[in-house]
Coordinates of C-alpha atoms and ligand atoms in Angstrom, one line a residue:
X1 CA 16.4 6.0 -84.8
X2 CA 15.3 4.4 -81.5
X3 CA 17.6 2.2 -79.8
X4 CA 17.5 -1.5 -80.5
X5 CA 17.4 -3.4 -77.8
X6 CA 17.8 -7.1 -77.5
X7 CA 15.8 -8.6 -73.5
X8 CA 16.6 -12.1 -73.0
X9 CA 14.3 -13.5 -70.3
X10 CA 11.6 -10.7 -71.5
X11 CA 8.8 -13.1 -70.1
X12 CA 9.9 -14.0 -66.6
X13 CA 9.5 -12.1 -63.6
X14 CA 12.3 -9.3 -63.5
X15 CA 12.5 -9.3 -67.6
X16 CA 9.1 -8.2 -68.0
X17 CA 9.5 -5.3 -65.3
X18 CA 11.9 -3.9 -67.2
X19 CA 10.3 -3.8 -70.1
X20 CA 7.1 -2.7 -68.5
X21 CA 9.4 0.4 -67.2
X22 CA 10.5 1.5 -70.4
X23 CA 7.5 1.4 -72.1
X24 CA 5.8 2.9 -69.7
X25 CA 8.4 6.4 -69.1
X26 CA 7.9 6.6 -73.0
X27 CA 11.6 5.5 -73.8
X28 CA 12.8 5.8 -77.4
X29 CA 12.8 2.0 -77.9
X30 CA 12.5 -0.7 -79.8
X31 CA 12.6 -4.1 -77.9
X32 CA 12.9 -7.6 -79.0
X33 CA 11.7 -9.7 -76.2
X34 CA 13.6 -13.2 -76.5
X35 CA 12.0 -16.5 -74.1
X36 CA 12.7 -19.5 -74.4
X37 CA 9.2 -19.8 -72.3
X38 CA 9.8 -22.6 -69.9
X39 CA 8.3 -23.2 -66.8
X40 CA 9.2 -19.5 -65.5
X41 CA 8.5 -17.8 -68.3
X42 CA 4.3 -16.7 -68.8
X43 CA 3.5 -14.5 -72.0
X44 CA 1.0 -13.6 -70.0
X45 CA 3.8 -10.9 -68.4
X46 CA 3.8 -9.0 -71.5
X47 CA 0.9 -9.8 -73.3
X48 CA -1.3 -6.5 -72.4
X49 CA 2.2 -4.3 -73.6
X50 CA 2.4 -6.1 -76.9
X51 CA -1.5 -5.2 -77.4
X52 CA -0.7 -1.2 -76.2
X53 CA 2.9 -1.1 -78.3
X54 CA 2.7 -3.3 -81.3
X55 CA 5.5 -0.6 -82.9
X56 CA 7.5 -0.6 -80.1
X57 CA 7.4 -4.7 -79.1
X58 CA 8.1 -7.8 -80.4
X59 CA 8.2 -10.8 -79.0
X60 CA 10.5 -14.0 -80.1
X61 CA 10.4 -17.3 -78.6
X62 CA 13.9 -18.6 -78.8
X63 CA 16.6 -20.6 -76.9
X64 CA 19.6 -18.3 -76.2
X65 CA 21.6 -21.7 -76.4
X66 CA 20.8 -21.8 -80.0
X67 CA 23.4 -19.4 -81.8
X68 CA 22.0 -20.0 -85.5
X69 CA 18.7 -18.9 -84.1
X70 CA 19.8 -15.6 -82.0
X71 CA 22.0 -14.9 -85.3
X72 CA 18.6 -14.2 -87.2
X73 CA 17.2 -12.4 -84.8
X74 CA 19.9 -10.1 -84.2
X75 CA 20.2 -9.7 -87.7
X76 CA 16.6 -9.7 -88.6
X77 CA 16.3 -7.0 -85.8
X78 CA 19.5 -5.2 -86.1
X79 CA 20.4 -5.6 -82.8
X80 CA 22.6 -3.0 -80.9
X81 CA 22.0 -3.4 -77.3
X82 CA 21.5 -6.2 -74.9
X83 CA 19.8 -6.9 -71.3
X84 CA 20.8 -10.2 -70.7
X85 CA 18.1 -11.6 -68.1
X86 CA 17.4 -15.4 -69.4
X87 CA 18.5 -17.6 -66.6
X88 CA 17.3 -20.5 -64.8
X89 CA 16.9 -18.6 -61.6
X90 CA 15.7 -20.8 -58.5
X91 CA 18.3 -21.8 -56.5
X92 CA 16.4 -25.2 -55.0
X93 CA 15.6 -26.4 -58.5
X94 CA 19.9 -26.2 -59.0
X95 CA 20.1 -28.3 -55.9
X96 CA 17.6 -30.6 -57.5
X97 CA 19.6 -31.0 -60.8
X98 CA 22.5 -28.7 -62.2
X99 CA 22.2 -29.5 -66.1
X100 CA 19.9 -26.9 -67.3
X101 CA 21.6 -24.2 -64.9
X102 CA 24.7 -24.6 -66.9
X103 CA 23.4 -25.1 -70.0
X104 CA 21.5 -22.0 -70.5
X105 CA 23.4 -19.9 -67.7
X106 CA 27.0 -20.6 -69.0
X107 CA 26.7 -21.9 -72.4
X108 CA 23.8 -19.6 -73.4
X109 CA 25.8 -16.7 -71.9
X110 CA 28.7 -17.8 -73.8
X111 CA 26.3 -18.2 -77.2
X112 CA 25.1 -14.3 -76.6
X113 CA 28.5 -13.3 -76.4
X114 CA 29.9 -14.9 -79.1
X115 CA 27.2 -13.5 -81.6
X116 CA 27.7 -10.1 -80.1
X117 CA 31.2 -10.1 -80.7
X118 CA 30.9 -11.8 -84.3
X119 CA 27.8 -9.5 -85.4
X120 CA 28.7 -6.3 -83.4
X121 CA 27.3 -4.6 -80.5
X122 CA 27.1 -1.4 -78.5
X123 CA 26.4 -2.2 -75.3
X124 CA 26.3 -5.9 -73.6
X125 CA 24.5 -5.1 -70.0
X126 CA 24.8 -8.4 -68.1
X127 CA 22.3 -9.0 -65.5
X128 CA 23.6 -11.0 -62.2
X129 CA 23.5 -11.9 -58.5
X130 CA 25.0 -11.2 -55.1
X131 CA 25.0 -14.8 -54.9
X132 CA 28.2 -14.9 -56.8
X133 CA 30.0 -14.2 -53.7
X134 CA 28.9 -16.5 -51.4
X135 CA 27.8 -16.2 -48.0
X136 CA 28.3 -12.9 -45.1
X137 CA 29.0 -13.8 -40.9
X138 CA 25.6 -12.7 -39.6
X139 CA 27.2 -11.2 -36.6
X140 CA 29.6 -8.8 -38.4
X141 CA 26.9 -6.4 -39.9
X142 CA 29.1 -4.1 -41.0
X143 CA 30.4 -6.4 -43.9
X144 CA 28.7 -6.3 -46.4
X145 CA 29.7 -7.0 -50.6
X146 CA 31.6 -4.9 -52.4
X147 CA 32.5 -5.2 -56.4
X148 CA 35.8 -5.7 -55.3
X149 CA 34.4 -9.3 -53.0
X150 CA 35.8 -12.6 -54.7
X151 CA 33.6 -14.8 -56.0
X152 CA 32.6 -17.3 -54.1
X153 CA 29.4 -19.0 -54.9
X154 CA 28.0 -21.9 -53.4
X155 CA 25.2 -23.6 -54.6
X156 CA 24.5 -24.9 -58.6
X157 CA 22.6 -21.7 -59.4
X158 CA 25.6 -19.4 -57.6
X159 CA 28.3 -21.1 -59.6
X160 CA 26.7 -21.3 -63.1
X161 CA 26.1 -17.6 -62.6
X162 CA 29.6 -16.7 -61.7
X163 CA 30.7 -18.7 -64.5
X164 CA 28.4 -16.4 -66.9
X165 CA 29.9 -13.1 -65.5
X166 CA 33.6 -14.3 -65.7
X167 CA 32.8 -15.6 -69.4
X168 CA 31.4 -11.9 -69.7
X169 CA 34.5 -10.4 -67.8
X170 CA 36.5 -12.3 -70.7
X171 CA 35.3 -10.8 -73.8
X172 CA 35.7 -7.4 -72.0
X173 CA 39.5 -8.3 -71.9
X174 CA 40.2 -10.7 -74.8
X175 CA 38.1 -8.9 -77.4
X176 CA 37.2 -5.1 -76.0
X177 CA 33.2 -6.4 -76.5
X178 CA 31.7 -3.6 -74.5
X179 CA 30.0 -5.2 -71.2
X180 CA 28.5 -4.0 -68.2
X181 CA 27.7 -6.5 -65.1
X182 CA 25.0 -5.8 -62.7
X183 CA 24.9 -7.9 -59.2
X184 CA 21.7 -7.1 -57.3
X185 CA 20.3 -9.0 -54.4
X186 CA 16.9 -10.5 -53.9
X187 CA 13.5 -8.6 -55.6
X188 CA 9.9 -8.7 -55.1
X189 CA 7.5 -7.5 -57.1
X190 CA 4.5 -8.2 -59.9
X191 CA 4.9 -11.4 -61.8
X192 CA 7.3 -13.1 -59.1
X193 CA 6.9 -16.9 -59.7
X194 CA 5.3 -18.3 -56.5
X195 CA 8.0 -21.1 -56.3
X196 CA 10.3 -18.1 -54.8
X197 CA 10.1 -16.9 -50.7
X198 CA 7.1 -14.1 -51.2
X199 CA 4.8 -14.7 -53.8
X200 CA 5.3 -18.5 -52.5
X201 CA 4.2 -18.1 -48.7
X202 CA 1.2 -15.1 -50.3
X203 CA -0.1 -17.3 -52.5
X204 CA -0.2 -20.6 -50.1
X205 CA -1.8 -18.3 -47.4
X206 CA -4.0 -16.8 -49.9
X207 CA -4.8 -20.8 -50.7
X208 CA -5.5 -21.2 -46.7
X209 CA -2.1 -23.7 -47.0
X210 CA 0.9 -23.4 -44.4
X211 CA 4.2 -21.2 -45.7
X212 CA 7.3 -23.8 -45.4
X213 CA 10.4 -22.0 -43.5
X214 CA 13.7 -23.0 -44.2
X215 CA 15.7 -24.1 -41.2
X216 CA 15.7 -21.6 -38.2
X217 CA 14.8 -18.8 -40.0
X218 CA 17.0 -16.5 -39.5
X219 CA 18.7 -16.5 -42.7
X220 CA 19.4 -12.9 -44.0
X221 CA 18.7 -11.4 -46.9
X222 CA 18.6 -8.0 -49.0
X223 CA 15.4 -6.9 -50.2
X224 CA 14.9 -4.6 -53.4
X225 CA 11.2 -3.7 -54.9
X226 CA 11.7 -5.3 -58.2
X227 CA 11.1 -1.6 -59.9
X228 CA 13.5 0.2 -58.3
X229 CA 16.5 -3.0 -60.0
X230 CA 14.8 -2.3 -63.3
X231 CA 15.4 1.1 -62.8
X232 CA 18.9 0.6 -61.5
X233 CA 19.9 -1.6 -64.8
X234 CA 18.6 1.1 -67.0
X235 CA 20.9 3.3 -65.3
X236 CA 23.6 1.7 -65.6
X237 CA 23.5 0.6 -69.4
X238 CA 23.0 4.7 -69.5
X239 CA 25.7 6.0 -68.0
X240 CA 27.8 2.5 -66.9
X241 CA 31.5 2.5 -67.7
X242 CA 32.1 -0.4 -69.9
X243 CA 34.3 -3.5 -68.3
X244 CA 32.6 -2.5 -64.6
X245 CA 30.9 -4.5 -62.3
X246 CA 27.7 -2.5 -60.2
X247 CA 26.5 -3.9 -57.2
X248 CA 22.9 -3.5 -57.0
X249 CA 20.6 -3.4 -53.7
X250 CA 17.8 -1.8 -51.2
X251 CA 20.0 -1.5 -48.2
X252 CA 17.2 -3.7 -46.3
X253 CA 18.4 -6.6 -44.7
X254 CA 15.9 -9.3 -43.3
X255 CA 15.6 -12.4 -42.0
X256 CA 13.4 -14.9 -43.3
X257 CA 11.3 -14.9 -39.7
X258 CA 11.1 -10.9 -40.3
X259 CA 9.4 -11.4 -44.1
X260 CA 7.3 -14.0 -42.8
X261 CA 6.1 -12.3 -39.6
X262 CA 5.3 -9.0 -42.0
X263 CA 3.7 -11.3 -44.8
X264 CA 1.2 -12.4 -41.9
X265 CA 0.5 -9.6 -40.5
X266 CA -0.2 -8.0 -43.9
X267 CA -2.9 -10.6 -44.6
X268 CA -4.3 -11.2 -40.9
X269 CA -3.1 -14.7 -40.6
X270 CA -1.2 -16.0 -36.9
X271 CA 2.0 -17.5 -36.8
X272 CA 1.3 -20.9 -34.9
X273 CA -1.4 -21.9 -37.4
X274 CA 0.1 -20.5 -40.5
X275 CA 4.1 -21.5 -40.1
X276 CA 5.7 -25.0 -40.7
X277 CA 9.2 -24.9 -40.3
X278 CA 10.9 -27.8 -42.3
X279 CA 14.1 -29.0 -43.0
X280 CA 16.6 -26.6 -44.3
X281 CA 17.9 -25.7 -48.3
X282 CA 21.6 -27.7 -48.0
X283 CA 24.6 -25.2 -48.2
X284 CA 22.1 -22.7 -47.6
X285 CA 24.0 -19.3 -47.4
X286 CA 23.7 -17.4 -44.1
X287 CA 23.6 -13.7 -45.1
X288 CA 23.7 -11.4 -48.2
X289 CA 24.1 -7.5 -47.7
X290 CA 25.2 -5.3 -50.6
X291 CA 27.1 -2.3 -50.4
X292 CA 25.8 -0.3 -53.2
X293 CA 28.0 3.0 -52.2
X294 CA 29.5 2.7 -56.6
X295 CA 26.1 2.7 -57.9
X296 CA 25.1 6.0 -55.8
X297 CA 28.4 8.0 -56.1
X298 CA 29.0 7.6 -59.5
X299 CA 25.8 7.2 -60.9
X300 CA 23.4 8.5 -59.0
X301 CA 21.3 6.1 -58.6
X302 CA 19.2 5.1 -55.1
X303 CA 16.2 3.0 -54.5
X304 CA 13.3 4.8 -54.3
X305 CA 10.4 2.5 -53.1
X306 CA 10.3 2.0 -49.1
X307 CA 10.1 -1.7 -47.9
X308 CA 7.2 -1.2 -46.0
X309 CA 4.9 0.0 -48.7
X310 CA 6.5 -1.7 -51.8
X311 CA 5.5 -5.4 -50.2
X312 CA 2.3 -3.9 -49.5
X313 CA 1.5 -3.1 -53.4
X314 CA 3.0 -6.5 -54.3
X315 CA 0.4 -8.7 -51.7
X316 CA -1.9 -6.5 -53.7
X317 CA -1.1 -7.4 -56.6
X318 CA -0.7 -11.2 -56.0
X319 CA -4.9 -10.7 -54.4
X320 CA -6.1 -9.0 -57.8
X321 CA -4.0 -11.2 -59.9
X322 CA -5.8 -14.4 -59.0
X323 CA -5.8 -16.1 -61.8
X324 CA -2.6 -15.5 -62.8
X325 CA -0.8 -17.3 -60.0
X326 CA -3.9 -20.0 -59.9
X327 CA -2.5 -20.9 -63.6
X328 CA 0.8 -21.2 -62.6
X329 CA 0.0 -23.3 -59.4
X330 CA -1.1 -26.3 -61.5
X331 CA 0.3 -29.2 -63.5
X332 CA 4.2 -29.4 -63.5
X333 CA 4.8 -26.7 -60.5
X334 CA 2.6 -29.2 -58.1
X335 CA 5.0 -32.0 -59.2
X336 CA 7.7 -29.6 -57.7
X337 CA 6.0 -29.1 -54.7
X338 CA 5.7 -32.3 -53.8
X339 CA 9.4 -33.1 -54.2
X340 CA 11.1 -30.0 -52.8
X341 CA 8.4 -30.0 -49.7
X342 CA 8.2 -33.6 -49.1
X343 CA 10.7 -35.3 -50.6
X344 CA 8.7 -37.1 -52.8
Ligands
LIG1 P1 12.8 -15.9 -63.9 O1 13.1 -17.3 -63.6 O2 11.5 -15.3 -63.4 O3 12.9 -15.6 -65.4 C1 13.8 -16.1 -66.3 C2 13.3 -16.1 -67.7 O4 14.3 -16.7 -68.6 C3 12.0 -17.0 -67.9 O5 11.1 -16.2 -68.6 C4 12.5 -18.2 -68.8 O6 11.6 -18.7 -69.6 C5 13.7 -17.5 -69.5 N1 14.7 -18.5 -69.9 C6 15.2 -19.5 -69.2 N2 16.1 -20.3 -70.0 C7 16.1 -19.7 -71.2 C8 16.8 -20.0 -72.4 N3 17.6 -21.0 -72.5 N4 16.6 -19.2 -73.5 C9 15.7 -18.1 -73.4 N5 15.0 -17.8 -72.3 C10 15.2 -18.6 -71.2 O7 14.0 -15.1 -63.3 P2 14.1 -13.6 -62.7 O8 13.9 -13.6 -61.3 O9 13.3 -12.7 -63.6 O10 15.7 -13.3 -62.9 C11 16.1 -12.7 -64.1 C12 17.6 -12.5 -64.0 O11 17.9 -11.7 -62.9 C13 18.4 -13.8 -63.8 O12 19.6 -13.8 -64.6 C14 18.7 -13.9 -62.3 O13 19.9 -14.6 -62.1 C15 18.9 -12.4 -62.0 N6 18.6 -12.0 -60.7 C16 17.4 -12.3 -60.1 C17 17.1 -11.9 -58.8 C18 15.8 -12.2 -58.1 O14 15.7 -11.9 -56.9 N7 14.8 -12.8 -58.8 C19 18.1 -11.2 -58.1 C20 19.3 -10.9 -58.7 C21 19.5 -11.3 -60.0
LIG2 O1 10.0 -22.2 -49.3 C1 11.0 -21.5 -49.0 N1 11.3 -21.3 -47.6 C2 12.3 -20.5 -47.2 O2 12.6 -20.4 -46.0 C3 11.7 -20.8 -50.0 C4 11.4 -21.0 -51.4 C5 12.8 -20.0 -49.5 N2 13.1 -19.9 -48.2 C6 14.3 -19.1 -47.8 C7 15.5 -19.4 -48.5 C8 16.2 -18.1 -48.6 O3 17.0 -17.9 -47.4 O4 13.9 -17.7 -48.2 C9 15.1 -17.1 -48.7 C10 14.8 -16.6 -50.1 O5 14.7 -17.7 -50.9 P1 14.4 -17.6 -52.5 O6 13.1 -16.8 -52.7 O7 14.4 -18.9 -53.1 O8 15.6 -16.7 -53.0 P2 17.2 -16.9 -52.9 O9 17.5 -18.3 -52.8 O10 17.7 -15.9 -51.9 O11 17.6 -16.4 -54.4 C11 16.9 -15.2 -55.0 O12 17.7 -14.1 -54.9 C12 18.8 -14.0 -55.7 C13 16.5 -15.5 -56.5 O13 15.7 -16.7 -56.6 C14 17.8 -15.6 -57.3 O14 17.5 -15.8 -58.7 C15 18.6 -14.4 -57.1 O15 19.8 -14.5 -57.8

C-alpha cells in the first residue's frame, strides 16, 4: 500500500515543492495536501499536479488549529505520516502583529500533535528554521549552528517557531510520538511569495520599481535552492532517527548587498537607479550559517544545485510566470506594502 502522507502548508511556497518532488521521482504516495489558504497560500501551486495525479493527490482546505476538523481527515484518509509545513512564515509580518504567528505556529503545532498521538502515527517530520537560534558574530566565520546551539530566537516569527519544535521535542519524551525536526536556513525557488528578499526585489525590478534594502546591507544569510530542502526533508523522514534534530543548509553565505548586486546583474539593471536603502527590520539578526556536517555524515545527504545557476532558473521562472506573481501583487499584499515600506 502506498504510504499515506499527511503535507500541511501543501499550497505555499516550500509545501508545494515537496510535493512537486515526490510526484515527480514517481514516489509510492498518496498525499493529502492540508491549507488553510491564506494570503500565502495559492492553489494555483498545485493545481496543474492535482490535474496530472488525481489518484495520487488530494487536496483539503483546513485550519490545522481546528482539531475536530484534522481528526476527519486523518481518519477519512488514514493518515500515517506527517510533513508539517503550515506556518505563518514572514518574519516582518510577526513584527507587525504576533497573534496569528502563535496561533497557528504553536497552537496548530500543538493541535497536529495531539491528534497524532491520540489517532496514531508513524512518523511526525517537523519542518523548522535556523532562526530558532538566534543571531551569529559576522566576524567569527567559523561559527556557525550546530543541533546542539541553544535556542535563542529573536523576533515573533523565531520564537513561535521555537515554541512549535520544543512542543514537538515534548511528545518525543512525554509520549514516545515518533518526531523528526528539520532546521534549514533561507530557500529560493518557484512559487516564493514576492513579499520575501528574492522574488520581492525580481518582481519589483521586473515591475521597473526600486528593491528596498534593509539597513546597511550586509546582513548574512544562508542560501539553499528550495529543491535541494525538499530533497533534504525526504531524506530525513527516510532514514531520520526519531527524537533528532537535522540542521539543514547550502553552505552559501551572503549578504544582502551580494544577492542584490547578483539579482541586478542577472536582469541588466544598475545599482544607483535600481537600490533604495531604507530603514532597517528591528532586532534584525546579523548572520545565519548552518553547519550541516549531521545531515551529510549520517545521512548522506548534500545539496546538489550550485548558487549560481539555481538563482538563475528561479529569475526564470519568476519572467515566464507573469501572471502568477501579477495576481499575487494586487489587493491585500499592496495594503502590506504600503505599511511595511512606508509606514503607512
Ligand atoms: P509559506 O508562507 O509560503 O507557506 C505557508 C503555508 O501554510 C501557506 O500555504 C498557508 O496558507 C499555510 N497556512 C498558514 N496557516 C495555516 C493554518 N493555520 N492551517 C493550515 N495552513 C496554514 O511558507 P514557506 O516558506 O513555504 O515555509 C514553509 C515552512 O518552512 C514553514 O514552517 C517555515 O517556518 C519553514 N521554513 C521556511 C524557510 C524559507 O526560507 N522560506 C526556511 C526554513 C524553514
Ligand atoms: O524588503 C526586504 N529587504 C531586505 O533587505 C526584505 C523582505 C528583506 N530584506 C532582508 C532581511 C533579511 O536579512 O533580506 C534578508 C532575507 O529576508 P526574508 O526574505 O524576509 O527572509 P528571512 O527574514 O531571513 O526569513 C526567511 O528565512 C528563514 C523566511 O522568510 C523564514 O520563513 C525562514 O524561516
Amino acid at each position: 500500500m502506498s504510504r499515506r502522507i499527511l503535507v500541511t502548508g501543501a499550497a505555499g511556497f516550500i509545501g508545494s515543492n515537496f510535493v512537486r518532488l515526490l510526484l515527480g521521482r514517481g514516489e509510492d504516495v498518496f498525499i493529502v495536501a492540508l491549507d488553510k489558504l491564506t494570503y500565502a497560500g495559492n492553489l494555483a501551486n498545485l493545481q496543474d499536479l492535482l490535474e496530472k495525479y488525481p489518484k495520487k493527490l488530494v487536496f483539503v482546505k483546513a485550519d490545522i488549529c481546528d482539531a475536530k476538523q484534522i481528526e476527519e481527515i486523518w481518519r477519512q484518509h488514514q493518515i500515517r505520516e506527517v510533513v508539517h509545513f503550515a506556518a505563518e512564515s514572514h518574519v516582518d509580518r510577526s513584527i507587525m502583529g504576533s497573534g496569528p504567528f502563535i496561533q497557528t505556529n504553536v497552537v496548530g503545532t500543538q493541535v497536529l500533535l495531539d491528534v497524532a498521538k491520540g489517532l496514531g502515527v508513524d512518523k511526525y517530520l517537523q519542518v523548522s528554521t535556523d532562526e530558532v537560534y538566534g543571531t551569529l558574530p559576522e566576524d567569527q566565520p567559523e561559527i556557525k549552528f550546530t543541533e546542539e546551539t541553544p535556542l535563542q530566537p529573536n523576533s515573533p516569527y523565531s520564537a513561535s517557531k521555537a515554541a512549535g519544535d520544543c512542543l514537538v521535542r515534548s511528545y518525543f519524551h512525554t509520549f514516545g510520538l515518533p518526531v523528526l525536526t528539520t532546521r534549514c536556513s533561507n530557500n529560493y525557488g518557484p512559487y516564493h511569495f514576492p513579499e520575501k528578499l528574492i522574488p520581492l526585489f525580481v518582481t519589483n525590478l521586473m515591475e521597473g520599481k526600486k528593491v528596498p534594502l534593509y539597513g546597511d546591507g550586509m546582513n548574512v544569510r544562508d542560501w539553499l535552492y528550495v529543491e535541494d530542502h525538499c530533497d533534504a526533508i525526504w531524506t530525513v523522514l527516510n532514514k531520520g532517527r526519531m527524537g533528532e534534530v537535522y540542521n539543514i543548509g547550502g553552505n552559501n553565505e551572503l549578504t544582502n548587498r551580494r544577492i542584490t548586486e547578483v539579482v541586478l546583474l542577472q536582469m541588466g539593471k544598475n545599482w544607483d537607479e535600481s537600490v533604495q536603502y531604507v530603514k532597517d527590520r528591528p532586532g534584525h539578526d546579523r548572520r545565519y550559517a548552518i553547519d550541516a556536517g549531521k545531515m551529510k555524515n549520517e545521512l548522506g545527504w548534500e545539496p546538489k544545485h550550485r548558487f549560481e545557476q539555481a538563482i538563475q532558473t528561479t529569475i526564470d521562472w519568476y519572467r515566464t510566470h507573469e501572471s502568477w506573481w501579477r495576481g499575487i501583487k494586487s489587493g491585500e499584499y499592496l495594503k502590506y506594502y504600503q505599511q511595511q515600506y512606508t509606514g503607512r
